[in-house]
Amino acid sequence: MVKLVREVTARVKRFKELLAVSGIAAALVTRKSDVRYFSGFTGDDSCLLLTKRQDYLITDGRYVEEAKNTTRLYEVVTWKDHPAAFAAELLPGTIKKIGICDNHLTVHWHKKLLGAGLNTVPLDSVIANIREQKSAWEVDKIRDSLKAVESAFREFKSRIKVGMTEKELKLELEFLMYRQGVEAPSFDTIVAEGENASLPHAHAGERCIAQGSILLIDFGGIIDGYCSDLTRTLFIGDVSDQWRERYELVLQAQQAGMAVIKAGAETKISDIAAREVFAAAGVEENYLHSLGHGVGMDIHELPRLSKKAAGKLPAGAVVTVEPGLYYPGFGGIRIEDMVLVERSGVRVLSTLEKDLESAVVN
């Protein structure tokens, strides 16, 4: 708890420094993960109001006790009529401009602020840039999440039986993750058999596992608010030479992408490096997405590892590296790991086996 308080205090200090530089005297933080990031509070239907003199956690009666037990940095207050209107009432009359989470705030909330005579300034990019660089404490939390889901997956592999459906396998893996201590899955777990594996974001259904099946599994869990995100492709029984070649090619593309990731490198070059591997083999058209994304308290954060992405990678970012090849009507392969961006390159945080031998389930 003491470490969390230190973390949150440092985050709020950094945020206020950036607000001051931009000439913004107040900010209304409404997105749930941002509220947790800047306060440690995990309840719903709440927001933060930050000003130079006083900071408020605005909630309703259901969460007052939890809020007071969670944070000492904010004055906990219950809203009346509407949270946005109440936030406006708390501001000194001299403040006429307020920062908002522009990609999250609803039109209704925005109208309440405008009706109170406030001009709004977008802050999502400021918050995203703060959250992009992870502290050592945050990296440890992500490691904890990875350790839990990797342990669950190793046991899960031993439970795969011919005849089980995608849905049954999804529930089995999620049960094992919960047993390892996750708060919840990081996202809707993907279990895709056979031709469904050609869909990067397939939904688990009633397809049954059979001898010779390809099984693509994308999974992750949340611990202390921090997400993990991994993908492994399994083969039930024998693997054809064609699929062996494709699997090794995806591994090569992943290694090529990781090799160029380091602090200060352009965000697009890792995706380009992976594409070059696929292009040389004449299969770039079967690579349907970008190489990866940042992960933290949200499953998708900055930076983006895409050939279209602008900017440079910061030290401390945690990103996925997940190349894939997809063949409609036949199946697909994706291999995903999480890495920490450092000045000298990457530190691979995930430890789950991914060699072809480990991908075969007999």
mmCIF file of C-alpha atoms in Angstrom:
data_model
loop_
_atom_site.group_PDB
_atom_site.id
_atom_site.type_symbol
_atom_site.label_atom_id
_atom_site.label_comp_id
_atom_site.label_asym_id
_atom_site.label_seq_id
_atom_site.Cartn_x
_atom_site.Cartn_y
_atom_site.Cartn_z
ATOM 1 C CA MET A 1 0.000 0.000 0.000
ATOM 2 C CA VAL A 2 2.844 2.396 0.837
ATOM 3 C CA LYS A 3 4.438 1.793 -2.566
ATOM 4 C CA LEU A 4 1.130 2.405 -4.320
ATOM 5 C CA VAL A 5 0.708 5.724 -2.480
ATOM 6 C CA ARG A 6 4.202 6.741 -3.574
ATOM 7 C CA GLU A 7 3.429 5.765 -7.159
ATOM 8 C CA VAL A 8 0.148 7.663 -7.242
ATOM 9 C CA THR A 9 1.696 10.752 -5.623
ATOM 10 C CA ALA A 10 4.423 10.863 -8.257
ATOM 11 C CA ARG A 11 1.879 10.453 -11.066
ATOM 12 C CA VAL A 12 -0.318 13.265 -9.804
ATOM 13 C CA LYS A 13 2.718 15.521 -9.386
ATOM 14 C CA ARG A 14 3.813 14.853 -12.973
ATOM 15 C CA PHE A 15 0.294 15.414 -14.287
ATOM 16 C CA LYS A 16 -0.039 18.745 -12.470
ATOM 17 C CA GLU A 17 3.341 19.884 -13.768
ATOM 18 C CA LEU A 18 2.181 19.260 -17.337
ATOM 19 C CA LEU A 19 -1.122 21.007 -16.670
ATOM 20 C CA ALA A 20 0.717 24.057 -15.327
ATOM 21 C CA VAL A 21 2.954 24.195 -18.397
ATOM 22 C CA SER A 22 -0.175 24.157 -20.573
ATOM 23 C CA GLY A 23 -1.861 26.853 -18.492
ATOM 24 C CA ILE A 24 -4.669 24.536 -17.354
ATOM 25 C CA ALA A 25 -5.794 25.178 -13.771
ATOM 26 C CA ALA A 26 -8.197 22.236 -13.424
ATOM 27 C CA ALA A 27 -8.726 18.764 -14.891
ATOM 28 C CA LEU A 28 -11.670 16.374 -14.756
ATOM 29 C CA VAL A 29 -10.517 12.739 -15.063
ATOM 30 C CA THR A 30 -13.420 10.456 -15.950
ATOM 31 C CA ARG A 31 -12.097 7.294 -17.604
ATOM 32 C CA LYS A 32 -12.112 4.442 -15.075
ATOM 33 C CA SER A 33 -8.541 3.279 -15.681
ATOM 34 C CA ASP A 34 -7.277 6.878 -15.482
ATOM 35 C CA VAL A 35 -9.130 7.366 -12.199
ATOM 36 C CA ARG A 36 -7.450 4.256 -10.814
ATOM 37 C CA TYR A 37 -4.074 5.295 -12.219
ATOM 38 C CA PHE A 38 -4.146 8.708 -10.515
ATOM 39 C CA SER A 39 -5.813 7.639 -7.244
ATOM 40 C CA GLY A 40 -5.699 3.883 -6.655
ATOM 41 C CA PHE A 41 -9.509 3.887 -6.374
ATOM 42 C CA THR A 42 -11.211 0.965 -8.157
ATOM 43 C CA GLY A 43 -14.915 1.785 -7.815
ATOM 44 C CA ASP A 44 -17.315 2.633 -10.627
ATOM 45 C CA ASP A 45 -19.192 5.823 -11.534
ATOM 46 C CA SER A 46 -16.565 8.143 -10.093
ATOM 47 C CA CYS A 47 -14.227 10.862 -11.334
ATOM 48 C CA LEU A 48 -11.334 13.014 -10.171
ATOM 49 C CA LEU A 49 -11.187 16.794 -10.110
ATOM 50 C CA LEU A 50 -7.659 18.164 -9.815
ATOM 51 C CA THR A 51 -6.916 21.829 -9.093
ATOM 52 C CA LYS A 52 -3.946 23.774 -7.787
ATOM 53 C CA ARG A 53 -5.299 24.022 -4.263
ATOM 54 C CA GLN A 54 -7.487 20.951 -3.748
ATOM 55 C CA ASP A 55 -8.091 17.583 -5.403
ATOM 56 C CA TYR A 56 -11.426 15.769 -5.207
ATOM 57 C CA LEU A 57 -12.620 12.223 -5.754
ATOM 58 C CA ILE A 58 -16.257 12.649 -6.772
ATOM 59 C CA THR A 59 -18.401 9.562 -6.217
ATOM 60 C CA ASP A 60 -21.794 8.461 -4.903
ATOM 61 C CA GLY A 61 -22.871 6.972 -1.596
ATOM 62 C CA ARG A 62 -22.074 3.391 -2.617
ATOM 63 C CA TYR A 63 -18.346 4.078 -2.820
ATOM 64 C CA VAL A 64 -17.620 6.672 -0.133
ATOM 65 C CA GLU A 65 -16.195 4.212 2.384
ATOM 66 C CA GLU A 66 -14.079 2.443 -0.231
ATOM 67 C CA ALA A 67 -12.813 5.769 -1.575
ATOM 68 C CA LYS A 68 -11.807 7.044 1.854
ATOM 69 C CA ASN A 69 -9.995 3.783 2.600
ATOM 70 C CA THR A 70 -8.221 3.862 -0.764
ATOM 71 C CA THR A 71 -6.689 7.303 -0.971
ATOM 72 C CA ARG A 72 -5.574 10.125 1.300
ATOM 73 C CA LEU A 73 -4.625 12.377 -1.618
ATOM 74 C CA TYR A 74 -8.167 13.432 -2.453
ATOM 75 C CA GLU A 75 -11.078 14.904 -0.596
ATOM 76 C CA VAL A 76 -13.898 12.415 -1.109
ATOM 77 C CA VAL A 77 -17.192 14.109 -1.962
ATOM 78 C CA THR A 78 -20.572 12.837 -3.162
ATOM 79 C CA TRP A 79 -22.088 14.481 -6.195
ATOM 80 C CA LYS A 80 -25.537 16.053 -6.351
ATOM 81 C CA ASP A 81 -27.685 16.279 -9.487
ATOM 82 C CA HIS A 82 -24.837 15.353 -11.864
ATOM 83 C CA PRO A 83 -21.099 14.647 -11.345
ATOM 84 C CA ALA A 84 -19.935 17.078 -14.040
ATOM 85 C CA ALA A 85 -22.199 19.864 -12.804
ATOM 86 C CA PHE A 86 -21.052 19.195 -9.246
ATOM 87 C CA ALA A 87 -17.398 19.326 -10.340
ATOM 88 C CA ALA A 88 -18.053 22.732 -11.896
ATOM 89 C CA GLU A 89 -19.565 23.945 -8.603
ATOM 90 C CA LEU A 90 -16.403 22.941 -6.731
ATOM 91 C CA LEU A 91 -14.195 25.145 -8.895
ATOM 92 C CA PRO A 92 -13.246 28.697 -7.894
ATOM 93 C CA GLY A 93 -15.107 31.264 -9.970
ATOM 94 C CA THR A 94 -11.840 32.419 -11.518
ATOM 95 C CA ILE A 95 -11.372 29.117 -13.365
ATOM 96 C CA LYS A 96 -13.004 29.176 -16.786
ATOM 97 C CA LYS A 97 -11.079 26.354 -18.478
ATOM 98 C CA ILE A 98 -11.007 22.678 -17.576
ATOM 99 C CA GLY A 99 -9.116 19.736 -19.029
ATOM 100 C CA ILE A 100 -11.170 16.676 -19.972
ATOM 101 C CA CYS A 101 -10.705 13.062 -21.118
ATOM 102 C CA ASP A 102 -11.802 13.934 -24.648
ATOM 103 C CA ASN A 103 -12.084 10.377 -25.996
ATOM 104 C CA HIS A 104 -14.180 9.290 -23.036
ATOM 105 C CA LEU A 105 -16.373 12.187 -21.890
ATOM 106 C CA THR A 106 -19.954 11.844 -23.142
ATOM 107 C CA VAL A 107 -21.826 14.606 -24.932
ATOM 108 C CA HIS A 108 -24.167 14.867 -21.936
ATOM 109 C CA TRP A 109 -21.299 15.426 -19.491
ATOM 110 C CA HIS A 110 -19.718 17.899 -21.884
ATOM 111 C CA LYS A 111 -22.956 19.897 -22.060
ATOM 112 C CA LYS A 112 -23.021 20.104 -18.264
ATOM 113 C CA LEU A 113 -19.535 21.644 -18.238
ATOM 114 C CA LEU A 114 -20.359 24.071 -21.034
ATOM 115 C CA GLY A 115 -23.589 24.981 -19.238
ATOM 116 C CA ALA A 116 -21.534 25.911 -16.190
ATOM 117 C CA GLY A 117 -19.576 28.408 -18.299
ATOM 118 C CA LEU A 118 -16.436 26.311 -18.668
ATOM 119 C CA ASN A 119 -14.317 25.910 -21.772
ATOM 120 C CA THR A 120 -12.879 22.417 -22.243
ATOM 121 C CA VAL A 121 -9.373 21.380 -23.255
ATOM 122 C CA PRO A 122 -8.519 17.817 -24.435
ATOM 123 C CA LEU A 123 -6.129 15.941 -22.143
ATOM 124 C CA ASP A 124 -6.182 12.333 -23.342
ATOM 125 C CA SER A 125 -2.861 12.635 -25.155
ATOM 126 C CA VAL A 126 -1.218 14.141 -22.048
ATOM 127 C CA ILE A 127 -2.479 11.308 -19.838
ATOM 128 C CA ALA A 128 -1.585 8.653 -22.418
ATOM 129 C CA ASN A 129 1.982 9.938 -22.609
ATOM 130 C CA ILE A 130 2.340 9.813 -18.820
ATOM 131 C CA ARG A 131 0.992 6.261 -18.706
ATOM 132 C CA GLU A 132 3.152 5.142 -21.629
ATOM 133 C CA GLN A 133 6.327 4.984 -19.526
ATOM 134 C CA LYS A 134 6.085 2.376 -16.795
ATOM 135 C CA SER A 135 7.840 2.630 -13.442
ATOM 136 C CA ALA A 136 9.753 -0.331 -12.011
ATOM 137 C CA TRP A 137 6.773 -0.933 -9.702
ATOM 138 C CA GLU A 138 4.409 -1.123 -12.673
ATOM 139 C CA VAL A 139 6.704 -3.506 -14.530
ATOM 140 C CA ASP A 140 6.712 -5.762 -11.469
ATOM 141 C CA LYS A 141 2.905 -5.796 -11.494
ATOM 142 C CA ILE A 142 2.889 -6.771 -15.161
ATOM 143 C CA ARG A 143 5.394 -9.519 -14.389
ATOM 144 C CA ASP A 144 3.082 -10.782 -11.626
ATOM 145 C CA SER A 145 0.234 -10.958 -14.107
ATOM 146 C CA LEU A 146 2.395 -12.748 -16.661
ATOM 147 C CA LYS A 147 3.581 -15.263 -14.096
ATOM 148 C CA ALA A 148 -0.003 -16.082 -13.148
ATOM 149 C CA VAL A 149 -1.331 -16.576 -16.669
ATOM 150 C CA GLU A 150 1.739 -18.481 -17.809
ATOM 151 C CA SER A 151 1.320 -20.930 -14.935
ATOM 152 C CA ALA A 152 -2.336 -21.297 -15.844
ATOM 153 C CA PHE A 153 -1.514 -21.922 -19.504
ATOM 154 C CA ARG A 154 1.040 -24.604 -18.754
ATOM 155 C CA GLU A 155 -1.563 -26.527 -16.756
ATOM 156 C CA PHE A 156 -4.201 -25.771 -19.385
ATOM 157 C CA LYS A 157 -2.165 -27.508 -22.091
ATOM 158 C CA SER A 158 -2.287 -30.749 -20.136
ATOM 159 C CA ARG A 159 -6.095 -30.524 -19.960
ATOM 160 C CA ILE A 160 -6.739 -30.170 -23.693
ATOM 161 C CA LYS A 161 -8.664 -33.185 -24.945
ATOM 162 C CA VAL A 162 -9.936 -34.098 -28.395
ATOM 163 C CA GLY A 163 -13.682 -33.411 -28.526
ATOM 164 C CA MET A 164 -13.629 -30.329 -26.277
ATOM 165 C CA THR A 165 -15.192 -27.208 -27.773
ATOM 166 C CA GLU A 166 -13.618 -23.751 -28.094
ATOM 167 C CA LYS A 167 -15.990 -22.483 -25.393
ATOM 168 C CA GLU A 168 -15.060 -25.294 -23.010
ATOM 169 C CA LEU A 169 -11.371 -24.590 -23.509
ATOM 170 C CA LYS A 170 -11.889 -20.856 -22.984
ATOM 171 C CA LEU A 171 -13.711 -21.478 -19.683
ATOM 172 C CA GLU A 172 -11.049 -23.972 -18.600
ATOM 173 C CA LEU A 173 -8.222 -21.494 -19.210
ATOM 174 C CA GLU A 174 -10.061 -18.634 -17.498
ATOM 175 C CA PHE A 175 -10.828 -20.856 -14.482
ATOM 176 C CA LEU A 176 -7.138 -21.716 -14.191
ATOM 177 C CA MET A 177 -6.167 -18.025 -14.474
ATOM 178 C CA TYR A 178 -8.596 -17.112 -11.700
ATOM 179 C CA ARG A 179 -7.130 -19.885 -9.571
ATOM 180 C CA GLN A 180 -3.698 -18.295 -10.082
ATOM 181 C CA GLY A 181 -5.022 -15.046 -8.607
ATOM 182 C CA VAL A 182 -6.066 -12.833 -11.530
ATOM 183 C CA GLU A 183 -8.825 -10.279 -10.897
ATOM 184 C CA ALA A 184 -10.311 -10.900 -14.322
ATOM 185 C CA PRO A 185 -9.220 -11.731 -17.871
ATOM 186 C CA SER A 186 -7.538 -8.763 -19.567
ATOM 187 C CA PHE A 187 -9.970 -9.115 -22.491
ATOM 188 C CA ASP A 188 -12.349 -11.646 -24.032
ATOM 189 C CA THR A 189 -10.148 -14.747 -24.221
ATOM 190 C CA ILE A 190 -9.676 -16.006 -27.777
ATOM 191 C CA VAL A 191 -9.725 -19.753 -28.417
ATOM 192 C CA ALA A 192 -9.930 -20.460 -32.149
ATOM 193 C CA GLU A 193 -9.772 -23.913 -33.725
ATOM 194 C CA GLY A 194 -8.993 -24.743 -37.347
ATOM 195 C CA GLU A 195 -10.275 -22.248 -39.873
ATOM 196 C CA ASN A 196 -11.457 -19.964 -37.056
ATOM 197 C CA ALA A 197 -7.773 -19.356 -36.303
ATOM 198 C CA SER A 198 -7.605 -17.343 -39.529
ATOM 199 C CA LEU A 199 -9.655 -14.664 -37.735
ATOM 200 C CA PRO A 200 -7.292 -12.514 -35.632
ATOM 201 C CA HIS A 201 -10.099 -11.736 -33.162
ATOM 202 C CA ALA A 202 -12.187 -14.898 -33.371
ATOM 203 C CA HIS A 203 -14.894 -15.666 -30.803
ATOM 204 C CA ALA A 204 -14.950 -19.009 -29.057
ATOM 205 C CA GLY A 205 -17.830 -21.171 -30.232
ATOM 206 C CA GLU A 206 -18.918 -24.784 -30.557
ATOM 207 C CA ARG A 207 -16.118 -26.014 -32.852
ATOM 208 C CA CYS A 208 -14.583 -29.193 -31.466
ATOM 209 C CA ILE A 209 -10.900 -30.014 -31.136
ATOM 210 C CA ALA A 210 -9.777 -32.909 -33.294
ATOM 211 C CA GLN A 211 -6.541 -34.661 -34.173
ATOM 212 C CA GLY A 212 -4.634 -32.352 -36.511
ATOM 213 C CA SER A 213 -6.370 -29.193 -35.221
ATOM 214 C CA ILE A 214 -4.623 -25.842 -35.128
ATOM 215 C CA LEU A 215 -5.524 -23.974 -31.957
ATOM 216 C CA LEU A 216 -4.835 -20.241 -31.579
ATOM 217 C CA ILE A 217 -5.169 -18.958 -28.011
ATOM 218 C CA ASP A 218 -4.899 -15.259 -27.065
ATOM 219 C CA PHE A 219 -5.211 -14.677 -23.327
ATOM 220 C CA GLY A 220 -4.212 -12.480 -20.413
ATOM 221 C CA GLY A 221 -5.163 -11.563 -16.873
ATOM 222 C CA ILE A 222 -5.284 -8.566 -14.559
ATOM 223 C CA ILE A 223 -3.435 -8.384 -11.240
ATOM 224 C CA ASP A 224 -3.510 -5.192 -9.137
ATOM 225 C CA GLY A 225 -4.979 -3.415 -12.166
ATOM 226 C CA TYR A 226 -2.226 -4.399 -14.606
ATOM 227 C CA CYS A 227 -2.806 -6.500 -17.711
ATOM 228 C CA SER A 228 -0.889 -9.253 -19.436
ATOM 229 C CA ASP A 229 -1.365 -10.284 -23.067
ATOM 230 C CA LEU A 230 0.010 -13.450 -24.674
ATOM 231 C CA THR A 231 -0.779 -15.587 -27.698
ATOM 232 C CA ARG A 232 0.304 -19.134 -28.415
ATOM 233 C CA THR A 233 -0.591 -21.389 -31.329
ATOM 234 C CA LEU A 234 -0.866 -25.099 -30.613
ATOM 235 C CA PHE A 235 -1.048 -28.136 -32.866
ATOM 236 C CA ILE A 236 -3.059 -31.167 -31.785
ATOM 237 C CA GLY A 237 -1.028 -34.160 -32.905
ATOM 238 C CA ASP A 238 1.141 -34.116 -35.999
ATOM 239 C CA VAL A 239 2.165 -30.878 -37.747
ATOM 240 C CA SER A 240 2.468 -30.773 -41.540
ATOM 241 C CA ASP A 241 5.656 -29.485 -43.143
ATOM 242 C CA GLN A 242 3.707 -26.498 -44.504
ATOM 243 C CA TRP A 243 2.499 -25.419 -41.056
ATOM 244 C CA ARG A 244 5.926 -26.040 -39.570
ATOM 245 C CA GLU A 245 7.407 -23.604 -42.089
ATOM 246 C CA ARG A 246 4.725 -21.031 -41.368
ATOM 247 C CA TYR A 247 5.271 -21.347 -37.614
ATOM 248 C CA GLU A 248 9.020 -20.881 -37.921
ATOM 249 C CA LEU A 249 8.434 -17.895 -40.197
ATOM 250 C CA VAL A 250 6.256 -16.203 -37.555
ATOM 251 C CA LEU A 251 8.985 -16.829 -34.980
ATOM 252 C CA GLN A 252 11.558 -15.254 -37.313
ATOM 253 C CA ALA A 253 9.333 -12.210 -37.851
ATOM 254 C CA GLN A 254 8.905 -11.806 -34.098
ATOM 255 C CA GLN A 255 12.654 -12.003 -33.547
ATOM 256 C CA ALA A 256 13.254 -9.462 -36.338
ATOM 257 C CA GLY A 257 10.760 -7.070 -34.769
ATOM 258 C CA MET A 258 12.260 -7.401 -31.302
ATOM 259 C CA ALA A 259 15.799 -6.895 -32.633
ATOM 260 C CA VAL A 260 15.135 -3.258 -33.613
ATOM 261 C CA ILE A 261 13.084 -2.195 -30.587
ATOM 262 C CA LYS A 262 14.901 0.166 -28.233
ATOM 263 C CA ALA A 263 14.350 3.529 -26.599
ATOM 264 C CA GLY A 264 14.597 6.292 -29.175
ATOM 265 C CA ALA A 265 13.817 4.045 -32.146
ATOM 266 C CA GLU A 266 10.908 5.015 -34.376
ATOM 267 C CA THR A 267 7.714 3.232 -33.409
ATOM 268 C CA LYS A 268 7.178 1.962 -36.950
ATOM 269 C CA ILE A 269 10.491 0.207 -37.594
ATOM 270 C CA SER A 270 9.741 -2.994 -35.655
ATOM 271 C CA ASP A 271 6.576 -3.597 -37.655
ATOM 272 C CA ILE A 272 8.477 -2.886 -40.860
ATOM 273 C CA ALA A 273 11.211 -5.357 -39.837
ATOM 274 C CA ALA A 274 8.639 -8.110 -39.276
ATOM 275 C CA ARG A 275 6.954 -7.306 -42.592
ATOM 276 C CA GLU A 276 10.254 -7.638 -44.408
ATOM 277 C CA VAL A 277 10.550 -11.237 -43.188
ATOM 278 C CA PHE A 278 7.067 -12.019 -44.475
ATOM 279 C CA ALA A 279 7.632 -10.124 -47.736
ATOM 280 C CA ALA A 280 10.818 -12.078 -48.449
ATOM 281 C CA ALA A 281 8.807 -15.294 -48.096
ATOM 282 C CA GLY A 282 5.999 -13.945 -50.299
ATOM 283 C CA VAL A 283 3.354 -14.003 -47.527
ATOM 284 C CA GLU A 284 3.037 -10.374 -46.424
ATOM 285 C CA GLU A 285 -0.586 -10.330 -47.596
ATOM 286 C CA ASN A 286 -1.342 -12.935 -44.905
ATOM 287 C CA TYR A 287 -0.133 -10.570 -42.148
ATOM 288 C CA LEU A 288 -3.350 -8.722 -41.283
ATOM 289 C CA HIS A 289 -2.463 -6.395 -38.424
ATOM 290 C CA SER A 290 0.359 -4.377 -36.904
ATOM 291 C CA LEU A 291 3.111 -5.835 -34.743
ATOM 292 C CA GLY A 292 1.971 -4.753 -31.308
ATOM 293 C CA HIS A 293 0.805 -2.199 -28.764
ATOM 294 C CA GLY A 294 1.503 -0.864 -25.332
ATOM 295 C CA VAL A 295 -0.015 -2.609 -22.304
ATOM 296 C CA GLY A 296 -0.576 -1.387 -18.769
ATOM 297 C CA MET A 297 -3.777 -0.752 -16.854
ATOM 298 C CA ASP A 298 -5.514 -0.944 -20.227
ATOM 299 C CA ILE A 299 -4.925 -3.753 -22.675
ATOM 300 C CA HIS A 300 -4.251 -1.242 -25.452
ATOM 301 C CA GLU A 301 -2.088 1.761 -24.599
ATOM 302 C CA LEU A 302 0.638 3.769 -26.276
ATOM 303 C CA PRO A 303 2.902 3.146 -28.063
ATOM 304 C CA ARG A 304 1.601 1.438 -31.213
ATOM 305 C CA LEU A 305 4.012 -0.732 -33.180
ATOM 306 C CA SER A 306 2.624 -0.050 -36.638
ATOM 307 C CA LYS A 307 4.099 0.887 -39.992
ATOM 308 C CA LYS A 308 1.823 3.955 -39.871
ATOM 309 C CA ALA A 309 2.751 5.002 -36.318
ATOM 310 C CA ALA A 310 4.659 8.238 -35.772
ATOM 311 C CA GLY A 311 7.028 9.101 -32.958
ATOM 312 C CA LYS A 312 9.715 7.294 -31.017
ATOM 313 C CA LEU A 313 9.710 4.572 -28.391
ATOM 314 C CA PRO A 314 10.282 5.764 -24.815
ATOM 315 C CA ALA A 315 12.333 3.860 -22.282
ATOM 316 C CA GLY A 316 9.998 2.112 -19.875
ATOM 317 C CA ALA A 317 7.223 1.291 -22.308
ATOM 318 C CA VAL A 318 5.862 -2.258 -22.162
ATOM 319 C CA VAL A 319 4.696 -3.536 -25.532
ATOM 320 C CA THR A 320 3.474 -6.721 -27.170
ATOM 321 C CA VAL A 321 5.263 -8.221 -30.162
ATOM 322 C CA GLU A 322 2.717 -10.372 -31.984
ATOM 323 C CA PRO A 323 3.228 -11.132 -35.678
ATOM 324 C CA GLY A 324 0.801 -13.539 -37.316
ATOM 325 C CA LEU A 325 -0.063 -15.252 -40.572
ATOM 326 C CA TYR A 326 -3.672 -16.012 -41.481
ATOM 327 C CA TYR A 327 -5.043 -18.323 -44.187
ATOM 328 C CA PRO A 328 -8.833 -18.031 -44.662
ATOM 329 C CA GLY A 329 -10.543 -21.403 -44.659
ATOM 330 C CA PHE A 330 -7.495 -23.152 -43.210
ATOM 331 C CA GLY A 331 -6.214 -21.478 -40.036
ATOM 332 C CA GLY A 332 -3.653 -19.078 -38.669
ATOM 333 C CA ILE A 333 -0.635 -18.642 -36.443
ATOM 334 C CA ARG A 334 0.154 -15.850 -34.005
ATOM 335 C CA ILE A 335 2.905 -15.744 -31.390
ATOM 336 C CA GLU A 336 2.804 -12.924 -28.857
ATOM 337 C CA ASP A 337 5.151 -11.920 -26.071
ATOM 338 C CA MET A 338 5.523 -8.841 -23.883
ATOM 339 C CA VAL A 339 8.748 -6.850 -23.735
ATOM 340 C CA LEU A 340 10.115 -3.867 -21.824
ATOM 341 C CA VAL A 341 11.688 -1.132 -23.952
ATOM 342 C CA GLU A 342 15.152 -0.205 -22.696
ATOM 343 C CA ARG A 343 17.921 2.010 -24.041
ATOM 344 C CA SER A 344 19.955 -0.984 -25.215
ATOM 345 C CA GLY A 345 17.052 -2.968 -26.659
ATOM 346 C CA VAL A 346 14.283 -5.083 -25.190
ATOM 347 C CA ARG A 347 13.940 -7.158 -22.065
ATOM 348 C CA VAL A 348 11.506 -9.994 -22.720
ATOM 349 C CA LEU A 349 9.114 -10.164 -19.774
ATOM 350 C CA SER A 350 7.188 -13.284 -20.761
ATOM 351 C CA THR A 351 8.734 -16.695 -20.227
ATOM 352 C CA LEU A 352 6.182 -19.023 -21.810
ATOM 353 C CA GLU A 353 7.693 -21.598 -24.167
ATOM 354 C CA LYS A 354 7.150 -20.977 -27.876
ATOM 355 C CA ASP A 355 9.440 -23.369 -29.758
ATOM 356 C CA LEU A 356 7.652 -25.653 -32.198
ATOM 357 C CA GLU A 357 8.157 -28.730 -30.025
ATOM 358 C CA SER A 358 6.336 -27.041 -27.116
ATOM 359 C CA ALA A 359 3.512 -26.052 -29.460
ATOM 360 C CA VAL A 360 2.596 -29.676 -30.191
ATOM 361 C CA VAL A 361 -0.025 -31.260 -27.908
ATOM 362 C CA ASN A 362 -0.287 -35.054 -28.073
#
